[in-house]
Coordinates of C-alpha atoms in Angstrom, one line a residue:
M219 CA -0.2 0.0 0.1
G220 CA 1.4 3.8 -0.8
R221 CA 2.5 6.1 1.3
K222 CA 0.4 9.5 2.2
V223 CA 3.1 12.2 1.0
V224 CA 2.6 15.8 1.5
I225 CA 4.8 18.5 -0.1
F226 CA 5.4 21.8 1.3
A227 CA 5.6 24.0 -2.4
A228 CA 5.1 27.6 -1.1
G229 CA 6.5 30.0 -3.7
S230 CA 6.7 31.0 -7.1
R231 CA 5.7 28.9 -9.9
G232 CA 9.2 27.9 -10.4
D233 CA 9.1 26.6 -6.7
L234 CA 6.2 24.6 -7.4
Q235 CA 6.5 23.0 -10.8
P236 CA 9.4 20.5 -9.7
C237 CA 7.4 19.4 -6.9
V238 CA 4.5 18.7 -9.1
A239 CA 6.5 16.6 -11.4
L240 CA 8.3 14.8 -8.3
G241 CA 4.5 14.2 -7.0
R242 CA 3.5 13.2 -10.3
G243 CA 6.7 10.5 -10.2
L244 CA 5.6 9.5 -6.6
A245 CA 2.0 8.8 -7.5
D246 CA 3.1 6.9 -10.7
R247 CA 4.4 4.5 -8.2
G248 CA 1.6 4.3 -5.9
D249 CA 1.8 6.8 -3.3
E250 CA -1.0 9.3 -2.5
V251 CA 0.6 12.6 -3.2
S252 CA -0.7 16.2 -2.2
L253 CA 0.9 19.4 -2.5
I254 CA 0.4 22.7 0.3
S255 CA 0.4 25.5 -1.8
S256 CA -1.3 28.8 -3.1
A257 CA -4.7 28.6 -4.6
A258 CA -3.0 30.0 -7.8
Y259 CA -1.5 26.9 -8.9
R260 CA -4.5 24.8 -7.7
D261 CA -5.4 23.9 -11.4
L262 CA -1.8 23.0 -12.1
I263 CA -1.9 20.6 -9.1
E264 CA -5.3 19.0 -9.6
G265 CA -4.7 18.8 -13.4
A266 CA -1.7 16.7 -12.9
G267 CA -3.4 14.1 -10.6
L268 CA -2.3 15.5 -7.1
G269 CA -4.2 16.5 -4.1
F270 CA -4.4 19.9 -3.0
R271 CA -3.7 21.4 0.5
E272 CA -3.9 25.2 0.1
L273 CA -2.2 28.0 2.0
S274 CA -4.0 31.1 2.1
I275 CA -0.9 33.4 1.3
D276 CA -0.2 34.2 -2.4
P277 CA 3.4 34.5 -3.3
A278 CA 3.1 36.5 -6.3
G279 CA 0.8 38.9 -4.3
I280 CA 3.6 39.1 -2.0
V281 CA 6.5 40.3 -4.6
D282 CA 3.9 42.9 -6.1
S283 CA 3.6 44.4 -2.4
P284 CA 5.9 47.2 -1.5
E285 CA 7.5 45.1 1.1
G286 CA 8.0 42.5 -1.9
Q287 CA 9.9 45.1 -3.8
E288 CA 12.2 45.9 -1.2
L289 CA 12.8 42.3 -0.5
L290 CA 13.7 42.2 -4.6
S291 CA 16.2 45.6 -3.8
G292 CA 18.2 43.1 -1.4
G293 CA 20.4 41.9 -4.4
R294 CA 23.1 39.9 -3.2
N295 CA 23.3 41.1 0.2
P296 CA 22.3 38.5 2.2
V297 CA 21.7 39.9 5.6
R298 CA 19.3 43.1 4.1
F299 CA 17.3 40.0 2.0
L300 CA 16.7 38.0 5.2
R301 CA 15.4 40.8 7.5
N302 CA 13.4 41.9 4.6
M303 CA 11.9 38.4 4.5
K304 CA 11.4 38.3 8.1
R305 CA 9.5 42.0 7.7
I306 CA 7.3 39.7 5.2
A307 CA 7.1 36.7 6.8
A308 CA 6.6 37.7 10.7
P309 CA 2.6 39.1 10.3
L310 CA 2.2 36.1 8.3
A311 CA 3.7 33.3 10.4
E312 CA 0.5 32.3 12.4
R313 CA -1.1 31.4 9.8
L314 CA 1.1 30.0 7.5
L315 CA 2.2 27.7 10.5
A316 CA -1.4 26.7 11.0
E317 CA -2.0 26.0 7.5
V318 CA 1.2 23.9 7.1
T319 CA 0.1 21.9 10.2
D320 CA -3.4 21.2 9.1
G321 CA -2.2 20.6 5.8
T322 CA 0.4 17.7 7.1
D323 CA -2.6 15.8 9.0
G324 CA -2.3 12.4 7.9
A325 CA 0.9 12.0 6.5
D326 CA 3.2 9.1 6.3
L327 CA 6.2 11.4 4.6
V328 CA 6.7 15.0 4.6
L329 CA 8.8 16.5 1.7
A330 CA 9.8 20.3 2.3
P331 CA 12.8 23.1 1.5
T332 CA 14.8 24.1 4.0
L333 CA 12.9 27.2 4.9
G334 CA 12.6 27.3 8.8
F335 CA 13.2 23.3 8.3
L336 CA 9.4 23.1 8.7
G337 CA 9.9 19.6 7.7
A338 CA 12.2 18.7 10.6
H339 CA 9.2 20.2 13.2
I340 CA 6.3 18.5 11.8
A341 CA 8.2 15.1 11.3
E342 CA 9.3 15.2 14.7
H343 CA 5.6 16.4 15.9
R344 CA 4.0 13.6 13.7
G345 CA 6.7 10.9 14.1
I346 CA 7.1 10.4 10.7
P347 CA 10.2 10.5 8.5
H348 CA 10.7 13.8 6.3
A349 CA 13.4 14.8 3.6
V350 CA 14.6 18.1 2.5
I351 CA 14.8 19.9 -0.7
H352 CA 16.8 21.8 -2.1
F353 CA 16.5 23.9 -5.7
Q354 CA 20.0 25.2 -5.0
P355 CA 23.2 24.0 -3.5
S356 CA 22.4 24.9 0.4
Q357 CA 24.6 21.8 2.1
P358 CA 27.7 23.0 3.6
T359 CA 30.9 22.3 1.4
G360 CA 34.2 23.7 1.2
R361 CA 34.2 24.0 -2.5
F362 CA 32.0 27.1 -3.2
P363 CA 30.7 29.5 -0.7
H364 CA 26.4 29.8 -0.1
P365 CA 24.8 30.8 -3.3
F366 CA 23.6 34.0 -1.3
V367 CA 27.2 34.9 -0.7
P368 CA 29.2 34.3 -3.3
R369 CA 32.5 36.6 -2.9
A370 CA 33.3 34.4 0.6
R371 CA 34.7 32.3 -2.4
L372 CA 37.9 34.6 -2.2
L373 CA 38.7 33.7 1.3
G374 CA 39.1 30.1 0.8
P375 CA 37.5 26.5 1.8
Y376 CA 36.9 27.3 5.0
A377 CA 34.9 30.7 4.4
N378 CA 32.9 28.8 1.8
R379 CA 31.7 26.1 4.7
L380 CA 31.2 28.7 7.3
T381 CA 28.6 31.0 5.0
Y382 CA 26.3 28.0 5.3
E383 CA 26.0 28.0 8.7
A384 CA 26.3 31.6 9.1
L385 CA 22.8 31.8 7.0
D386 CA 21.5 29.0 8.7
F387 CA 22.0 30.7 11.8
V388 CA 21.3 34.2 11.0
T389 CA 17.9 32.6 9.5
W390 CA 17.0 30.5 12.6
Q391 CA 17.4 34.0 14.8
L392 CA 15.3 35.8 12.9
T393 CA 12.6 32.6 12.6
R394 CA 13.1 31.6 16.3
P395 CA 10.2 33.5 17.9
F396 CA 7.1 32.6 15.9
I397 CA 8.5 28.8 15.3
N398 CA 9.5 28.5 18.9
T399 CA 5.7 29.4 19.7
W400 CA 4.5 27.1 16.8
R401 CA 6.2 24.4 18.6
A402 CA 5.1 24.8 22.0
E403 CA 1.6 25.9 21.7
R404 CA 0.5 23.5 18.3
L405 CA 2.7 20.9 18.0
K406 CA 3.4 20.3 21.9
L407 CA 6.9 20.4 21.2
A408 CA 9.7 21.8 23.6
P409 CA 11.5 25.1 22.4
L410 CA 14.9 25.1 20.7
S411 CA 17.8 27.2 21.6
R412 CA 19.7 29.5 19.8
V413 CA 21.6 27.0 17.7
G414 CA 18.4 25.8 16.2
P415 CA 17.2 22.6 14.1
Q416 CA 19.9 22.9 11.2
R417 CA 22.7 20.3 12.7
A418 CA 20.0 17.7 13.4
A419 CA 18.2 18.3 10.1
R420 CA 21.0 18.1 8.2
S421 CA 21.1 14.2 8.7
A422 CA 18.2 13.8 7.1
L423 CA 17.8 12.8 3.5
V424 CA 18.5 15.9 1.6
L425 CA 17.4 15.5 -2.4
C426 CA 19.0 18.3 -4.3
A427 CA 16.9 19.1 -7.2
F428 CA 19.6 19.9 -10.0
S429 CA 22.2 18.2 -12.2
S430 CA 25.7 17.5 -11.6
V431 CA 26.7 18.6 -15.0
V432 CA 25.5 22.0 -14.0
V433 CA 26.8 21.6 -10.2
P434 CA 29.5 19.2 -10.0
R435 CA 29.0 17.3 -6.4
P436 CA 31.2 18.6 -3.7
A437 CA 33.5 15.7 -2.8
D438 CA 32.8 16.4 1.0
W439 CA 28.7 16.2 0.8
P440 CA 28.0 13.3 3.1
D441 CA 25.7 10.3 1.5
N442 CA 22.7 11.8 2.7
V443 CA 22.7 14.2 0.1
R444 CA 21.4 13.0 -3.0
L445 CA 22.3 14.8 -6.4
T446 CA 19.5 13.6 -8.5
G447 CA 19.0 16.1 -11.6
F448 CA 16.8 18.6 -12.2
W449 CA 12.6 17.9 -12.0
F450 CA 11.5 18.7 -15.1
L451 CA 7.1 19.0 -15.7
D452 CA 6.3 18.1 -19.2
Q453 CA 3.0 19.2 -20.6
P454 CA 2.7 17.0 -23.7
Q455 CA -1.1 17.9 -23.9
W456 CA -1.0 21.6 -24.1
T457 CA -2.1 23.2 -26.8
P458 CA -0.5 26.7 -28.3
P459 CA -3.0 29.2 -29.6
A460 CA -3.5 30.1 -33.3
E461 CA -2.0 33.3 -32.8
L462 CA 1.6 31.8 -31.1
T463 CA 1.9 29.4 -33.8
A464 CA 1.2 32.2 -36.5
F465 CA 4.0 34.4 -35.3
L466 CA 6.7 31.4 -34.7
D467 CA 5.9 30.8 -38.6
A468 CA 6.2 33.9 -39.7
G469 CA 9.8 34.9 -39.3
P470 CA 13.0 33.3 -37.8
P471 CA 13.2 32.1 -34.3
P472 CA 12.8 34.4 -31.8
V473 CA 14.4 35.6 -28.1
Y474 CA 12.4 34.7 -25.2
V475 CA 12.5 37.5 -22.7
G476 CA 10.9 37.0 -19.4
F477 CA 11.3 37.4 -15.5
G478 CA 9.0 35.2 -14.1
S479 CA 6.9 36.2 -10.7
M480 CA 9.8 39.0 -10.7
Q481 CA 8.7 42.8 -10.8
P482 CA 11.3 45.4 -12.2
G483 CA 10.9 48.4 -10.1
D484 CA 9.2 50.4 -13.4
P485 CA 7.9 47.5 -15.5
H486 CA 6.9 50.0 -18.1
E487 CA 10.6 51.0 -18.1
T488 CA 12.1 47.5 -18.5
D489 CA 10.0 46.4 -21.3
L490 CA 10.5 49.5 -23.5
K491 CA 13.9 48.7 -22.4
V492 CA 13.5 45.3 -23.6
R493 CA 12.1 45.9 -27.0
T494 CA 14.5 48.6 -28.0
A495 CA 17.5 46.5 -27.5
L496 CA 15.8 43.3 -29.3
R497 CA 15.2 45.6 -32.3
L498 CA 18.7 47.1 -32.2
A499 CA 20.3 43.6 -32.6
G500 CA 17.8 42.6 -35.1
L501 CA 15.8 40.2 -33.2
R502 CA 12.0 39.4 -32.7
G503 CA 11.0 38.7 -29.1
V504 CA 8.6 36.2 -27.4
L505 CA 8.2 38.2 -24.3
Q506 CA 6.4 37.5 -21.2
G507 CA 3.3 39.9 -20.3
D508 CA 0.1 41.4 -20.9
P509 CA -0.8 39.9 -24.5
A510 CA -2.8 42.9 -25.3
T511 CA 1.1 44.8 -25.3
S512 CA 1.9 42.6 -28.8
E513 CA 3.2 44.0 -31.3
D514 CA 4.3 42.7 -35.0
D515 CA 7.7 41.6 -33.8
M516 CA 7.0 41.1 -30.4
L517 CA 4.5 38.2 -29.4
V518 CA 3.5 39.2 -25.4
V519 CA 2.3 35.8 -23.5
K520 CA 0.9 35.3 -20.4
D521 CA 1.6 31.8 -19.3
V522 CA 3.4 29.2 -21.7
P523 CA 4.7 26.0 -20.7
H524 CA 8.9 26.6 -20.9
S525 CA 8.7 22.7 -22.2
W526 CA 7.1 23.7 -25.2
L527 CA 8.1 27.1 -25.8
F528 CA 11.9 27.1 -25.3
P529 CA 12.8 24.3 -28.2
R530 CA 11.2 27.2 -30.4
M531 CA 13.2 30.0 -29.6
A532 CA 16.6 31.3 -30.4
A533 CA 18.2 32.1 -27.4
A534 CA 16.4 33.1 -23.8
V535 CA 16.9 36.1 -21.5
H536 CA 15.5 35.5 -17.9
H537 CA 15.6 36.2 -14.2
G538 CA 17.6 33.4 -13.4
G539 CA 15.2 31.2 -11.4
A540 CA 16.4 27.4 -10.8
G541 CA 13.5 25.9 -12.5
T542 CA 13.6 28.4 -15.5
T543 CA 17.7 27.9 -16.0
A544 CA 17.1 24.6 -16.2
E545 CA 14.8 24.5 -18.8
S546 CA 16.7 27.0 -20.9
L547 CA 19.6 24.5 -20.7
R548 CA 17.5 21.3 -21.0
A549 CA 16.0 23.3 -24.4
G550 CA 19.8 23.9 -25.6
L551 CA 19.1 27.8 -25.9
P552 CA 22.1 30.4 -25.1
T553 CA 21.1 31.8 -22.0
L554 CA 21.5 35.3 -20.8
V555 CA 20.4 35.7 -17.1
C556 CA 19.4 39.1 -15.7
P557 CA 19.1 38.5 -12.0
F558 CA 17.2 40.4 -9.3
F559 CA 18.2 38.6 -5.8
G560 CA 18.6 35.2 -4.0
D561 CA 20.0 32.7 -5.7
Q562 CA 19.3 34.1 -9.2
P563 CA 23.0 35.6 -9.7
Y564 CA 24.6 32.4 -8.8
W565 CA 22.6 30.5 -11.7
G566 CA 23.6 33.3 -13.8
D567 CA 27.3 32.5 -13.0
R568 CA 26.5 28.9 -13.5
V569 CA 25.4 29.4 -17.0
H570 CA 28.2 31.8 -17.7
A571 CA 30.6 29.4 -16.0
L572 CA 29.4 26.4 -18.2
G573 CA 29.8 28.8 -21.5
A574 CA 26.3 28.5 -22.4
G575 CA 25.9 32.6 -22.4
P576 CA 27.8 35.7 -21.5
I577 CA 28.0 37.2 -18.0
P578 CA 24.9 37.8 -16.4
L579 CA 23.3 41.4 -16.3
P580 CA 21.9 42.7 -13.0
V581 CA 18.5 44.3 -13.8
R582 CA 19.0 47.0 -11.9
D583 CA 22.0 47.4 -14.3
L584 CA 19.9 46.9 -17.5
T585 CA 20.2 49.5 -20.1
V586 CA 19.2 49.7 -23.7
E587 CA 23.0 49.8 -24.5
T588 CA 23.9 47.0 -22.1
L589 CA 21.1 44.5 -22.9
T590 CA 21.9 45.2 -26.7
A591 CA 25.4 44.3 -26.3
R592 CA 24.7 41.0 -24.3
L593 CA 21.9 40.2 -26.9
R594 CA 24.1 40.3 -29.5
S595 CA 27.0 38.2 -27.9
L596 CA 24.0 36.0 -26.9
T597 CA 22.8 35.2 -30.4
T598 CA 26.1 35.6 -32.5
T599 CA 28.5 33.4 -30.5
P600 CA 28.7 30.0 -31.7
A601 CA 30.9 28.3 -28.6
H602 CA 27.3 29.9 -26.5
R603 CA 25.0 27.7 -28.6
A604 CA 27.3 24.8 -29.0
R605 CA 27.8 24.7 -25.1
A606 CA 24.2 24.8 -24.0
Q607 CA 23.5 22.0 -26.9
D608 CA 26.2 19.7 -25.4
L609 CA 24.5 20.3 -21.8
A610 CA 21.2 19.7 -23.4
A611 CA 22.3 16.5 -24.5
S612 CA 23.4 15.4 -21.0
L613 CA 20.4 16.9 -19.2
N614 CA 17.9 14.9 -21.3
A615 CA 19.5 11.9 -20.7
E616 CA 19.1 12.2 -16.9
D617 CA 15.8 11.5 -15.1
G618 CA 15.6 13.3 -11.9
V619 CA 12.4 12.7 -11.1
A620 CA 13.2 8.8 -10.8
R621 CA 16.1 9.3 -8.7
A622 CA 14.6 11.0 -6.7
C623 CA 11.9 8.7 -6.2
E624 CA 14.2 6.0 -5.7
S625 CA 15.8 7.9 -2.9
L626 CA 12.5 8.2 -1.1
D627 CA 11.5 4.5 -1.7
L628 CA 14.5 3.9 0.9
L629 CA 13.2 5.7 3.7
Q630 CA 11.5 3.7 6.5
H631 CA 9.0 4.9 8.9

C-alpha cells in the first residue's frame, strides 16, 4: 500500500513546478501525494492528478507588494535580504504555520525545502520521516560558498563552509520567536535553543533538485545528500494558441524574454528597454507579460509552458530562477540571466561559467545599451550555442524525478 506523502510547495511557480513533477512521479509508483501551496496553483496541481491543500498566502501578491519590492532590492546582500524576508513573513507566520500543520494531517512522509526547517518540526511532531528539498546548493561545503554569499569564494574553503552555517544561524535567529511559539502551542514540542534545528536536520535525506552537469557534486557532501538531477514537468497535452504558432511561423526563431514572478521597479520602462534592445540587435521577441501589448515583431504571452516554448526559441533572457535556468539549458538555448536577488545571481554565474551564455546582466544595471550588447553576444557567439546544446544532451539523458523517487523509496517509517 502506498504512502501518504505531503510536499510543502510555497513560493513561485518555479518552486512549485518541480514539486508537481516529483509528486507525479511518486503517484505513478503508488503513493497518494498532496501539495500544500497557494490557490493560484490549484489547477496545475490537480491537473497533474495530485491532491491540493491550500495556503492562503499568495507569493505573487507578496512580490508585487511594496514589501516584496524592497525584498527584491536586497540584491546580493544576504543580511538585508533575510531582514526584509522577516518583515514580510512575521505578520503571516501564525497563519502559515497553522496551515502547514493542518495540511500535513495524516501524512506518512513530509517533503519540504529548508525554509524554517518546517519539515523537521512536522516530522518530530507526527513521528514520521521527512526529506529536505534543495533547489540550489544549500548543503555546507568547502568547495564554494552559499549561493547567497558568492564573494566569500575569495577567502577559501573554510570561509565557504562558514557561509552556510552563518546563513542558517541568522535565518534561525530571525524565525526562532514564531517557530518556537508554534512548536510549544501547536506542536506540543519543546522550544529549541539559539543553535536551532539545522544540525539535527542535516542528517535527514536531502534531495538536490539540480544536475551534477550544472553543479558538480562536492566531494565533502555526505551520503545522505542526493544530487538527483532537475525535476522537469512536461505538459505534452498543452495546445498553443493560434496567434503563437502563427508568430513562430512568420519569421526566424525569436528570443524569449521573461522574468517569471519577478517585477522590475518600473515594469513599463524595463519593457520598453527590452523591446528597443531586441530591435537594435535585429531580433524578434516572445515576451512574458500582457498579450494586449503585442506588436508585429514582439509577441507577448501570459502563460506558456517553457517545455513547449523554449525548444522553438533562438535564445532565452530570464531572471535566473532555478527552474527557468534548467528549462533553458535543457532546450539547448544560449541563455542570458538578468538576476534580481537570492540564488538568481548564482545560476547566472553558472550559465556563464559553463559557456552557455554571456556574463549575467543584473536587472538594476539593465539599459538599452547593455542589453543590446549582451543580446548580440548571446545570439552571434557560436560557442554559446554549441555549449548549450552539449549541456542539453546531458540533461535530457537524466531522469531526476526517478532518482529522487528511488531515494525516497529507501526511507523507512
